[in-house]
XYZ file of N, CA, C and O in Angstrom:
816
model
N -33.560 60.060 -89.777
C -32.690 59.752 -90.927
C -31.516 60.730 -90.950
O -31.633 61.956 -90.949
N -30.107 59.882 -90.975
C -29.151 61.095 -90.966
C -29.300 62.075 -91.979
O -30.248 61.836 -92.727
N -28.654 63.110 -92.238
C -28.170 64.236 -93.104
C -26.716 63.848 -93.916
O -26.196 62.849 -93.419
N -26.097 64.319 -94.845
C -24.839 64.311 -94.935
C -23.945 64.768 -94.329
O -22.772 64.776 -94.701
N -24.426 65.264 -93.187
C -23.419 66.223 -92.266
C -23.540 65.366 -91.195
O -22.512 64.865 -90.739
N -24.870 65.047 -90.598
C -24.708 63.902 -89.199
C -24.457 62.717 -89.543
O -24.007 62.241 -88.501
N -24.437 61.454 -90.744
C -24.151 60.740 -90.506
C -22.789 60.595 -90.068
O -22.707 59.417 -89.721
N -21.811 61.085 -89.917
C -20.666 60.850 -89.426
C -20.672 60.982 -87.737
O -19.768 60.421 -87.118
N -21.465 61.557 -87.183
C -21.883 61.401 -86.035
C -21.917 60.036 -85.279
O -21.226 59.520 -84.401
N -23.442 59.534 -86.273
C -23.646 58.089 -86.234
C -22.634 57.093 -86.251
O -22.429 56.223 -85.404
N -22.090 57.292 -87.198
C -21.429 56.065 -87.346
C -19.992 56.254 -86.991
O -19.129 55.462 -87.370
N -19.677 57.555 -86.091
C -18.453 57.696 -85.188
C -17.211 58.215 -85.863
O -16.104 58.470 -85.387
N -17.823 58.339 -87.493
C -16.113 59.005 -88.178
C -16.414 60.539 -87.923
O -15.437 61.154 -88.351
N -16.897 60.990 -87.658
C -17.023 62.783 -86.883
C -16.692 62.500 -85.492
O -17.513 61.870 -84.826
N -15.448 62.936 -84.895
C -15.436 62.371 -83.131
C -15.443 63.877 -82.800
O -15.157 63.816 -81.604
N -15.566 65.047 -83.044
C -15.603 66.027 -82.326
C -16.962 67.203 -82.671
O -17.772 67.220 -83.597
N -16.855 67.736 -81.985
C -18.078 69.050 -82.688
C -17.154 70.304 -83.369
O -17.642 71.297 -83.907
N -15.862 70.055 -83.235
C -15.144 71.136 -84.060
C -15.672 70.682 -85.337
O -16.518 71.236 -86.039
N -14.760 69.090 -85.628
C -15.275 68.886 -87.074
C -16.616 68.510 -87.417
O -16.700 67.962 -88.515
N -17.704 68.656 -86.773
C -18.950 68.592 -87.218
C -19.225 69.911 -87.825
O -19.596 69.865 -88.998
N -19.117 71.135 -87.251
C -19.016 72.529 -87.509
C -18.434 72.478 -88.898
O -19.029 72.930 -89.876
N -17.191 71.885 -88.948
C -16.270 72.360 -90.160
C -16.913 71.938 -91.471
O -16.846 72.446 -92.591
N -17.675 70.664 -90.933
C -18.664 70.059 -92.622
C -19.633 70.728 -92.694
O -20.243 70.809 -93.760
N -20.077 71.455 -91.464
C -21.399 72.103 -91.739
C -21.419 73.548 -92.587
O -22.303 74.137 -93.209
N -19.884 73.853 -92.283
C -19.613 75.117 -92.977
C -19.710 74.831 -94.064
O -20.793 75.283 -94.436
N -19.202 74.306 -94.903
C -19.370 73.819 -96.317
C -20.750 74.008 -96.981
O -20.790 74.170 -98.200
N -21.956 73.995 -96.201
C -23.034 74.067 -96.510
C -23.469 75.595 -96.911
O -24.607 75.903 -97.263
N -22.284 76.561 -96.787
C -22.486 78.015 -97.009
C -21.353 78.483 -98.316
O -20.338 77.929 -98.737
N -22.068 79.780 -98.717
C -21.248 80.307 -99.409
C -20.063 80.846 -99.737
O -19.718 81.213 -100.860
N -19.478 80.886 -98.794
C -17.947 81.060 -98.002
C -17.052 79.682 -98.884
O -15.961 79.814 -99.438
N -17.564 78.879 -98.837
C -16.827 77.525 -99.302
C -16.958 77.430 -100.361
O -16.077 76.736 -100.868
N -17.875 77.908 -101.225
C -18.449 77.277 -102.531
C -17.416 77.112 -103.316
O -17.825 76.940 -104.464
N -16.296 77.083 -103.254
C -15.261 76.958 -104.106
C -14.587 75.535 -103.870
O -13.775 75.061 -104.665
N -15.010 74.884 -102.676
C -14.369 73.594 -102.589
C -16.193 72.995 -102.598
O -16.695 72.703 -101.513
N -16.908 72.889 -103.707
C -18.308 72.595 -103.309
C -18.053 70.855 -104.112
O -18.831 69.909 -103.990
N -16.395 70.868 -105.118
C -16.593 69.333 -105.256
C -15.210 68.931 -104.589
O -14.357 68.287 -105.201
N -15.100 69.257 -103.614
C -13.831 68.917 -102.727
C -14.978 67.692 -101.663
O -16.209 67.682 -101.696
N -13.935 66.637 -100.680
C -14.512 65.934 -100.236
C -14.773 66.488 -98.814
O -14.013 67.283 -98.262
N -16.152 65.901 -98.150
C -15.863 67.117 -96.587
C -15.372 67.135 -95.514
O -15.635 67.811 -94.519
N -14.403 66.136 -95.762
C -13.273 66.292 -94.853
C -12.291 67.054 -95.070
O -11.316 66.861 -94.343
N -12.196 68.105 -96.062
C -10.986 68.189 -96.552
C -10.331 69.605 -96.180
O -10.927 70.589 -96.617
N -9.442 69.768 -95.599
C -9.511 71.080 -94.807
C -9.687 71.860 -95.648
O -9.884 71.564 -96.826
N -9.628 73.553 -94.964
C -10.341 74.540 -95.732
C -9.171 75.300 -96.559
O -8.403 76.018 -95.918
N -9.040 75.192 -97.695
C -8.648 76.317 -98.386
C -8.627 77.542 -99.017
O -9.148 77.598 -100.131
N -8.080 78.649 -98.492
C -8.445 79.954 -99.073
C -8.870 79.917 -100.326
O -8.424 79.215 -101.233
N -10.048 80.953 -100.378
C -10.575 81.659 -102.027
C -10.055 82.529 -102.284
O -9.982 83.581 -101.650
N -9.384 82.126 -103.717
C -8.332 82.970 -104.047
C -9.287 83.237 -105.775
O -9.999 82.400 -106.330
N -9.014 84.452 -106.196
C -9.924 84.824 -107.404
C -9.468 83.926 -108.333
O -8.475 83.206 -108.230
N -10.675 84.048 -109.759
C -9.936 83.360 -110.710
C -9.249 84.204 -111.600
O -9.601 85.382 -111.531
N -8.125 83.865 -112.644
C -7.583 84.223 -113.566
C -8.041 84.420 -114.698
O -7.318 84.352 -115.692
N -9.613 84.763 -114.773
C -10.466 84.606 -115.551
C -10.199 86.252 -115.939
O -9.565 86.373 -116.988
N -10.508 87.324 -115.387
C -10.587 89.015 -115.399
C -9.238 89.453 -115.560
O -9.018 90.560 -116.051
N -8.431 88.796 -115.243
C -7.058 89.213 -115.292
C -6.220 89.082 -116.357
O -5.189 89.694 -116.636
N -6.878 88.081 -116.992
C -6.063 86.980 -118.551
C -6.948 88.433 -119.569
O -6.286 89.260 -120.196
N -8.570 88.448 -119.513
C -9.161 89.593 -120.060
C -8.835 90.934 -120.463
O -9.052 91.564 -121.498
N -8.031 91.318 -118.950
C -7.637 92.552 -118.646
C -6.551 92.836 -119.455
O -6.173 94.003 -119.558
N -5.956 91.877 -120.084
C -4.657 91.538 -120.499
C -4.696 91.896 -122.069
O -4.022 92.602 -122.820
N -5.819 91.058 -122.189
C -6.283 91.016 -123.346
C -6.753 92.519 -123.995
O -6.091 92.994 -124.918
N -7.675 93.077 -123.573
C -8.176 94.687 -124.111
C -6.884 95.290 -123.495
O -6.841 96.047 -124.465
N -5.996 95.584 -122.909
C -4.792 96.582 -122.752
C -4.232 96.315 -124.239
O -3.773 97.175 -124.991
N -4.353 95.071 -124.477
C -3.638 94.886 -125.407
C -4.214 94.860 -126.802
O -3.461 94.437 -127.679
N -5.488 95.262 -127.167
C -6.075 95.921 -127.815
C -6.023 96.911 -128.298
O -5.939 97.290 -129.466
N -6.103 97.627 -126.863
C -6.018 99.325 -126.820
C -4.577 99.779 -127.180
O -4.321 100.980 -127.092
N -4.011 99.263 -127.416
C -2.627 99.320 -127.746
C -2.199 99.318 -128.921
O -1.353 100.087 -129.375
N -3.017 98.051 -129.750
C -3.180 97.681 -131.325
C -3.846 99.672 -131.596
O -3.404 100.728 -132.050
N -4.721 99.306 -131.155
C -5.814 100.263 -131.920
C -5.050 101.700 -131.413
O -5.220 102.744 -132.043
N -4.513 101.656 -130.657
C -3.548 103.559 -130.694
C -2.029 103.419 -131.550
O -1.488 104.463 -131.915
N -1.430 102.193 -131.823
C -0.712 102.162 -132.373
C -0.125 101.711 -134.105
O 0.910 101.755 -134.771
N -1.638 101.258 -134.242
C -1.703 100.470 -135.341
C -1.476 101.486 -136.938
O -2.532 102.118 -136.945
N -1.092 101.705 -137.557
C -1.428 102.161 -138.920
C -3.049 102.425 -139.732
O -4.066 101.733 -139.696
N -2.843 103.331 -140.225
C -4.347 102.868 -141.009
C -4.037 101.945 -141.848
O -4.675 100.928 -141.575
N -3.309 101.798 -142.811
C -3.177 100.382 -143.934
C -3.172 99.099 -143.276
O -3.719 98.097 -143.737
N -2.461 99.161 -142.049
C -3.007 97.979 -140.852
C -4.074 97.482 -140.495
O -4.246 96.264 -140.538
N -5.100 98.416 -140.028
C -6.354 98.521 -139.488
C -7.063 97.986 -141.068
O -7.943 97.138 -141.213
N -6.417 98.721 -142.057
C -7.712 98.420 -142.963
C -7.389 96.827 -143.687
O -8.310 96.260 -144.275
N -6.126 96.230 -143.594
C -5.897 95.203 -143.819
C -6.876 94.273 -143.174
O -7.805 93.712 -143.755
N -6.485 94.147 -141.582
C -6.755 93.645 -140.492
C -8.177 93.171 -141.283
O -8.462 92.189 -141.968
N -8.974 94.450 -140.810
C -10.572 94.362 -141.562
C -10.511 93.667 -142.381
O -11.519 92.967 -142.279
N -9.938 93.350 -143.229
C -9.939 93.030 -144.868
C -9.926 91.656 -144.456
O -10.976 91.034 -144.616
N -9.068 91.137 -144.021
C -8.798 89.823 -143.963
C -10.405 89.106 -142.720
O -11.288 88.277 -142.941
N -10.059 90.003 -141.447
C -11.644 89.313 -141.052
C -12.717 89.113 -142.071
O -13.230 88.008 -142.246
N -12.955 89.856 -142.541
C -14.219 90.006 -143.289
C -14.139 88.890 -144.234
O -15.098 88.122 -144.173
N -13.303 88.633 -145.024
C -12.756 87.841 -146.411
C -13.045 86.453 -145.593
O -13.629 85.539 -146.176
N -12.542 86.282 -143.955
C -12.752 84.884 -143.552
C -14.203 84.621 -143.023
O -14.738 83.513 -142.982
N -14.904 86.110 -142.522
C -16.390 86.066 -142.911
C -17.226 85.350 -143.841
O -18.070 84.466 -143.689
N -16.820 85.898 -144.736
C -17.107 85.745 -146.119
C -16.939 83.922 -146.189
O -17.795 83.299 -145.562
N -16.095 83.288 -146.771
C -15.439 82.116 -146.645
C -16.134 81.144 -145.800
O -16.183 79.973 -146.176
N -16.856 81.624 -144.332
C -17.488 80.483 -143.343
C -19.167 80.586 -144.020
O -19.960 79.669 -143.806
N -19.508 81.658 -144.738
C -21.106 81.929 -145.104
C -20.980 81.445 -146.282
O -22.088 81.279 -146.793
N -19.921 81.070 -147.106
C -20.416 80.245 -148.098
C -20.494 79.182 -148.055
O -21.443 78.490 -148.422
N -19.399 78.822 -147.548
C -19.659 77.388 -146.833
C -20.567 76.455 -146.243
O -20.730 75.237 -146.310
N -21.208 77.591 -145.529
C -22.713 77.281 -144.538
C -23.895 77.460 -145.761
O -25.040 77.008 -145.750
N -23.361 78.108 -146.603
C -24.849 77.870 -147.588
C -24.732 76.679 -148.296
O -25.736 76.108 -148.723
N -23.247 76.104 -148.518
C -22.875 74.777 -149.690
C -23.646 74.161 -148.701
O -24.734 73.873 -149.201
N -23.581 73.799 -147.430
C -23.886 72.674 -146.800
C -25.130 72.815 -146.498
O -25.833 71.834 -146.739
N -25.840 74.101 -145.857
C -27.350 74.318 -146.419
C -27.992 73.333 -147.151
O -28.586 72.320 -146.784
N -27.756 73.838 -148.344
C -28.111 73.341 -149.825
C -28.207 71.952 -149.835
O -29.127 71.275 -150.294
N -26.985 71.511 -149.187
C -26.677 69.399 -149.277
C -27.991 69.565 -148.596
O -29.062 69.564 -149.204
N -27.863 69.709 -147.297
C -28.404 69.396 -146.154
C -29.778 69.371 -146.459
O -30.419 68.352 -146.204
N -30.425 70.549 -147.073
C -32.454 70.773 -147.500
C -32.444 69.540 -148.344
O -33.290 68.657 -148.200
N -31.210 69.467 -149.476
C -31.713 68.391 -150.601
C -32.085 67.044 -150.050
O -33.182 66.537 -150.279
N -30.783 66.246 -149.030
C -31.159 65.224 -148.020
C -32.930 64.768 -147.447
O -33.773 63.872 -147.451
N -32.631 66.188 -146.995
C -34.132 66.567 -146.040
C -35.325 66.315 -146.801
O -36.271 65.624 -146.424
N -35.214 66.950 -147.953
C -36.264 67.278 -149.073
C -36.532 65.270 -149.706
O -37.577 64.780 -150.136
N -35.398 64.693 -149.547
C -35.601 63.480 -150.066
C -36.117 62.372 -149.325
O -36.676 61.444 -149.910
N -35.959 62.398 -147.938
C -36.045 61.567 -146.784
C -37.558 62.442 -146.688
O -38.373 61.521 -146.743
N -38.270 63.599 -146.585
C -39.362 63.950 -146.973
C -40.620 62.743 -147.448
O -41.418 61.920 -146.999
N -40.028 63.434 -148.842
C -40.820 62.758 -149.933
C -40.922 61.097 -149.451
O -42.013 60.550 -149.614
N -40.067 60.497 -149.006
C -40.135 58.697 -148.708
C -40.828 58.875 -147.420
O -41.824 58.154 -147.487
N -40.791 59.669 -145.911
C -41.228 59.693 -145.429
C -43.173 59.989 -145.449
O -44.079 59.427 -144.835
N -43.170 60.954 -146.310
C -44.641 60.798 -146.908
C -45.550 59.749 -147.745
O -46.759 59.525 -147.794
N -44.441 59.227 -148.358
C -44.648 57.986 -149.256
C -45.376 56.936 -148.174
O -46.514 56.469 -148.215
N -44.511 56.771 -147.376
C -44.447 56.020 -146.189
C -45.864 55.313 -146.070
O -46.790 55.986 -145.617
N -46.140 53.705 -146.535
C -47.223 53.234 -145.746
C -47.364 52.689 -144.600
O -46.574 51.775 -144.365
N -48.202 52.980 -143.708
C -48.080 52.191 -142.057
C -48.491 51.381 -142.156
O -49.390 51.300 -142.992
N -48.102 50.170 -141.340
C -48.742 48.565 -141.762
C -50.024 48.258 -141.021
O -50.761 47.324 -141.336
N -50.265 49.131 -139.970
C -51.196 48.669 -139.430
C -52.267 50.249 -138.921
O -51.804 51.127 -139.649
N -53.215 50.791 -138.190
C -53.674 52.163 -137.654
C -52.107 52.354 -136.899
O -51.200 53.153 -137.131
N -52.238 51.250 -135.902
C -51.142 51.841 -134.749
C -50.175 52.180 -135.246
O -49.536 52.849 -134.433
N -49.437 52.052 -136.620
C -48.255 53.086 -136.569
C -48.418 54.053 -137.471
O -47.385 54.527 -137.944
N -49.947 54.676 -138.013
C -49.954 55.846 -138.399
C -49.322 56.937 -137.277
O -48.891 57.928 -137.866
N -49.195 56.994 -136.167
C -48.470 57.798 -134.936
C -47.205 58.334 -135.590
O -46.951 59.514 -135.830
N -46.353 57.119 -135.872
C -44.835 57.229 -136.415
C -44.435 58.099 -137.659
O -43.503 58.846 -137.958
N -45.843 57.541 -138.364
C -45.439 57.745 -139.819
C -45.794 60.004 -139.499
O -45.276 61.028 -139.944
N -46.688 59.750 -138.724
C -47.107 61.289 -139.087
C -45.664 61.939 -138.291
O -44.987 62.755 -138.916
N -45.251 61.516 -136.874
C -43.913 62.122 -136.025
C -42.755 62.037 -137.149
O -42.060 63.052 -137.192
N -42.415 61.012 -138.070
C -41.548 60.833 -138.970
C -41.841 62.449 -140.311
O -40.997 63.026 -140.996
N -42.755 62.599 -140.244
C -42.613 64.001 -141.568
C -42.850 64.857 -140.377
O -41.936 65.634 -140.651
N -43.354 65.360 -139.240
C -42.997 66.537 -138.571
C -41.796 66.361 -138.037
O -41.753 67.197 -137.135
N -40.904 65.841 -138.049
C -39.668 65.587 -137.655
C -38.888 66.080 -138.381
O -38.205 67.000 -137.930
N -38.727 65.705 -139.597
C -38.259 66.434 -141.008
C -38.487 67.659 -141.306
O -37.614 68.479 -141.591
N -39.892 67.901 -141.251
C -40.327 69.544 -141.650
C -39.997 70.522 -140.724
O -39.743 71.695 -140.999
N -40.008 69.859 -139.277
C -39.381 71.162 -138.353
C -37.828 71.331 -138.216
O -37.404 72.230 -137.490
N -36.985 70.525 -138.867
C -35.790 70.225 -139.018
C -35.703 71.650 -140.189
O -35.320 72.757 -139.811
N -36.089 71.384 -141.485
C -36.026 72.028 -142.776
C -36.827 73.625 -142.168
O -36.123 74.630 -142.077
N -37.688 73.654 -141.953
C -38.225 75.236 -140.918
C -36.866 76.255 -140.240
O -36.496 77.424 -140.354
N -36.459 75.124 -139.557
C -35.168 75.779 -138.807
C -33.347 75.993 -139.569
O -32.568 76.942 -139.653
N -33.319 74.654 -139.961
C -32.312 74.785 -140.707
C -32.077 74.407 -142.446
O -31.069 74.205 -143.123
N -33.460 74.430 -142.729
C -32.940 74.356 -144.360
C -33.159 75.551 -145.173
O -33.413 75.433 -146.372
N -33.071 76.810 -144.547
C -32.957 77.770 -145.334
C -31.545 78.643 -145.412
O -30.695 78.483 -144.536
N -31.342 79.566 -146.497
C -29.903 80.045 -146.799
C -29.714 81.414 -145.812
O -28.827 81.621 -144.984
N -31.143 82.487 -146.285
C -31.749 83.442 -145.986
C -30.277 84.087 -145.061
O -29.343 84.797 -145.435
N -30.525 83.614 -144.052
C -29.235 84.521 -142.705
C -27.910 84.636 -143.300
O -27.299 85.699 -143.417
N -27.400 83.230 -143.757
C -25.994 83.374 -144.758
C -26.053 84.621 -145.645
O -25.252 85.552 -145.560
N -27.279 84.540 -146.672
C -27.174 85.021 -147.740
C -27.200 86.709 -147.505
O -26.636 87.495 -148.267
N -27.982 87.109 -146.276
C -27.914 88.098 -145.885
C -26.721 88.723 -145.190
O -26.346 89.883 -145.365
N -26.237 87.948 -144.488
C -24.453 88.253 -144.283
C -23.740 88.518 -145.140
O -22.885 89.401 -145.077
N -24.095 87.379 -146.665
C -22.978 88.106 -147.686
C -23.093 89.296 -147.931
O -22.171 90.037 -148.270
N -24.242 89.602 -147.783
C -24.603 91.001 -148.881
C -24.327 92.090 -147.627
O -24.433 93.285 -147.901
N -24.024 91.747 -146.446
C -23.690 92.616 -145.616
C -22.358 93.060 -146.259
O -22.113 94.041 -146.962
N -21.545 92.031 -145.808
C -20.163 91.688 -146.116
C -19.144 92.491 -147.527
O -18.075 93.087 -147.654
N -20.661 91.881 -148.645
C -20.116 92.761 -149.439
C -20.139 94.157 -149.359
O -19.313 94.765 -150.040
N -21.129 94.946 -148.479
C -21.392 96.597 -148.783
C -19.957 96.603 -147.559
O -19.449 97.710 -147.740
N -19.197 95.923 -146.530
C -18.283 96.238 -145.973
C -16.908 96.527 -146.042
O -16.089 97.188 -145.403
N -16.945 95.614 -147.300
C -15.680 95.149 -148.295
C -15.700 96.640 -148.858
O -14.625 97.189 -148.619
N -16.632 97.484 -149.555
C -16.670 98.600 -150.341
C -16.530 99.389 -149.380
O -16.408 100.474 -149.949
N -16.436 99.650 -147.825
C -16.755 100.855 -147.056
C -15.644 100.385 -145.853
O -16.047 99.801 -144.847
N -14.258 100.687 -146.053
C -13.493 100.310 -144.662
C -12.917 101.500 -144.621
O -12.133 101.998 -145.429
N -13.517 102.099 -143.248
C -12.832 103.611 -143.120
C -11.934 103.255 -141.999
O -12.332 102.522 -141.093
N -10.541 103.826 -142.030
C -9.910 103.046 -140.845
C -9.591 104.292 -139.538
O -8.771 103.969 -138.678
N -10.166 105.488 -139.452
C -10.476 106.331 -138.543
C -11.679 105.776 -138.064
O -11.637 105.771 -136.833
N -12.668 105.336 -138.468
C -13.890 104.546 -137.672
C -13.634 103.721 -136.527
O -13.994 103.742 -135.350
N -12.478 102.563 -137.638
C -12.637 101.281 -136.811
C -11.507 101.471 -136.232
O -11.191 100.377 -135.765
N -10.653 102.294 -135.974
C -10.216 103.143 -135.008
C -10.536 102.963 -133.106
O -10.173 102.341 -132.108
N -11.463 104.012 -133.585
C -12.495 104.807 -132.655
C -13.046 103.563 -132.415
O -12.927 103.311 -131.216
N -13.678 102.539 -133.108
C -14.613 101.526 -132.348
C -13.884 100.512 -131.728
O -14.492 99.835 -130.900
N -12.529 100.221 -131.984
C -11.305 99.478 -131.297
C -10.968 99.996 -130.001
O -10.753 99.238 -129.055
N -10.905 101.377 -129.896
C -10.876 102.419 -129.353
C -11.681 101.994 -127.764
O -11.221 101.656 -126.673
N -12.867 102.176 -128.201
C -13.965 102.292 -127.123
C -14.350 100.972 -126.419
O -14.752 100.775 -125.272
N -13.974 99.655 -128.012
C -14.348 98.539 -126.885
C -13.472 97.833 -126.088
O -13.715 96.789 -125.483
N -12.279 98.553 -126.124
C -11.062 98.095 -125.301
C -11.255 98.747 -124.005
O -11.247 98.164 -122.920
N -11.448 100.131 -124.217
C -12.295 100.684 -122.660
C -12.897 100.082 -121.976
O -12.603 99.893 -120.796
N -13.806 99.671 -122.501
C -15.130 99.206 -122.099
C -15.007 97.811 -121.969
O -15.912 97.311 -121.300
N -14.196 97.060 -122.388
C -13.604 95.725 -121.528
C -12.851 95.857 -120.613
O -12.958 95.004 -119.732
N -11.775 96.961 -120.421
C -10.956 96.688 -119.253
C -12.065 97.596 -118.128
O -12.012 97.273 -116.941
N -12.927 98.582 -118.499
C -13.517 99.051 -117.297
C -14.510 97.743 -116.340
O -14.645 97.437 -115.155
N -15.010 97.296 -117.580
C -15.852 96.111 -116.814
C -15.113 94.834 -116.332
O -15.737 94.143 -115.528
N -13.650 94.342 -116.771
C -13.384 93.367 -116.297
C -12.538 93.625 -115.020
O -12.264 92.744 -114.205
N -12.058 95.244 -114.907
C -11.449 95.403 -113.976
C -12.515 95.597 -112.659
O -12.165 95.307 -111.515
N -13.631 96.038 -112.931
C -14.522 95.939 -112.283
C -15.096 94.748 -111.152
O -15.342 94.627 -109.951
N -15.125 93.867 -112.608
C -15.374 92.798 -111.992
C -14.651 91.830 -111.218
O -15.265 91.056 -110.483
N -13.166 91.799 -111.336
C -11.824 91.199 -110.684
C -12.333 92.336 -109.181
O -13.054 91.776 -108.355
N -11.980 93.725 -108.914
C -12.470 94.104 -107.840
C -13.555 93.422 -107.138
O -13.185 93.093 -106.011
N -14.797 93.080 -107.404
C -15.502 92.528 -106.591
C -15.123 91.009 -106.844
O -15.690 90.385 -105.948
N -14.656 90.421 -107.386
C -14.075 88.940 -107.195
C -13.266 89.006 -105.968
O -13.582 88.336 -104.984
N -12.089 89.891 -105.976
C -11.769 89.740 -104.808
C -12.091 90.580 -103.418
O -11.256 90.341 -102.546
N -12.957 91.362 -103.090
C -13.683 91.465 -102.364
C -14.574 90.292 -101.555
O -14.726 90.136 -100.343
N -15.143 89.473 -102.775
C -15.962 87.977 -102.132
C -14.605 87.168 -102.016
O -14.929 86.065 -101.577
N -13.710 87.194 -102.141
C -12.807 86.168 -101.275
C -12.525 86.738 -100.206
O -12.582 86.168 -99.117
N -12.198 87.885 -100.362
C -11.926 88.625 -99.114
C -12.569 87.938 -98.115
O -12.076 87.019 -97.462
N -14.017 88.532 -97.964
C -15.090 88.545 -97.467
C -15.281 86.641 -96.889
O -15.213 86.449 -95.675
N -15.453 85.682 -97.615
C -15.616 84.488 -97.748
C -14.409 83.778 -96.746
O -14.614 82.817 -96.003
N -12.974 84.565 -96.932
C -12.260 84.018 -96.176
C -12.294 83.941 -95.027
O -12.158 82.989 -94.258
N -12.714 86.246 -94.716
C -12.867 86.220 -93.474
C -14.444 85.657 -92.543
O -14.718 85.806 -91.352
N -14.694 85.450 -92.888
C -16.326 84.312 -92.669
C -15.624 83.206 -91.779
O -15.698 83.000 -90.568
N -14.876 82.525 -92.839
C -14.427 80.850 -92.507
C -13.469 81.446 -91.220
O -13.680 80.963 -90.107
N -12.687 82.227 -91.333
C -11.158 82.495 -90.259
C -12.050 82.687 -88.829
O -11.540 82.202 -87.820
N -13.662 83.531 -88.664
C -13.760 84.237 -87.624
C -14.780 82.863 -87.201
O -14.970 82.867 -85.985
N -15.481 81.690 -87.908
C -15.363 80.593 -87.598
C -14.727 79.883 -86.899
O -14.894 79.732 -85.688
N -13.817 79.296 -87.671
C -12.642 78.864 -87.347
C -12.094 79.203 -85.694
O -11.880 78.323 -84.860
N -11.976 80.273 -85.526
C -11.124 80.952 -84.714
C -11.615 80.782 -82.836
O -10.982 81.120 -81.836
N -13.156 80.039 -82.989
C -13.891 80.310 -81.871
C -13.798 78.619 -82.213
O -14.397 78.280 -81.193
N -13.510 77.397 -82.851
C -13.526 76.531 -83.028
C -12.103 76.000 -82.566
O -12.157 74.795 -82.319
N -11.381 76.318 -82.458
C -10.536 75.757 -81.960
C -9.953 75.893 -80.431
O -9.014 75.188 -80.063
């Protein structure tokens, strides 16, 4: 039974063993970047993504806010996150609240519930554990309500030499790791390219 790599053999659209080689490469990690490219399709360099670099961009420019910023800035800044904190947890409790009452009502009818026959006592019982593990998971306030009361002791306590220092450190600590990680990104292209080239090179 062919492979995806020999049937082209078979059926004569592979006419050489260069390009038999070249689909077979594909089958390695060197390529994985053309892994939904078609396999005929010649080889194109791995070039990193713009993923660590857009990042990198991002915490410089952090670290920048946070050494240049004001304290009445910083403590604004805070002010306003928090306030839109605030604003998404009440929200999530209004709809909470709809949401258990729904639950709590479709409940009660679901228990009500007579089965017409044994065979669909099955349903009727999957129909209220269906509901109750629904209301278990999401019909309580509890996590919201505990955020507010975070929220509020945060609202009373914005020191802006703190959040400073913690702007400070996690801007470090993003550009150390994303620069990090762009280094070995392109290292494996490096690496991946020269794979395919020293291939290549005895293939032609």
């Amino acid at each position: 039974m062919p492979t995806g790599y020999t049937a082209g053999i078979i059926d004569g659209t592979t006419e050489t063993f260069q390009d038999f080689a070249k689909q077979c490469m594909r089958a390695f990690g060197a390529t994985i970047h053309m892994r939904d490219e078609s396999m005929d399709k010649e080889y194109e360099p791995r070039i990193p993504s713009d993923y660590h670099t857009k990042a990198l961009k991002t915490a410089n420019e952090k670290l920048r806010q946070a050494e240049t910023l004001t304290d009445s800035e910083i403590i604004e800044n805070r002010k306003a996150h928090i306030v839109k904190n605030k604003a998404y947890y009440l929200k999530r409790i209004e709809e909470t609240k709809k949401a258990k009452e729904r639950l709590d009502l479709f409940l009660e009818k679901a228990k009500a519930f007579n089965p017409p026959t044994k065979d669909h006592e099955g349903i009727a019982k999957f129909m209220i554990e269906q509901i109750e593990t629904t209301i278990d998971h999401d019909g309580s306030t509890k996590y919201y309500d505990d955020e507010l009361a975070k929220i509020d002791a945060q609202l009373s306590d914005i020191n802006a030499d703190k959040i400073r220092t913690e702007m400070i450190a996690d801007a470090k600590r993003d550009i150390e790791y994303h620069t990090k990680e762009h280094n070995a990104e392109l290292k494996r292209c490096e690496d991946s390219n020269k794979w395919v080239n020293d291939l290549l090179s005895v293939l032609t």
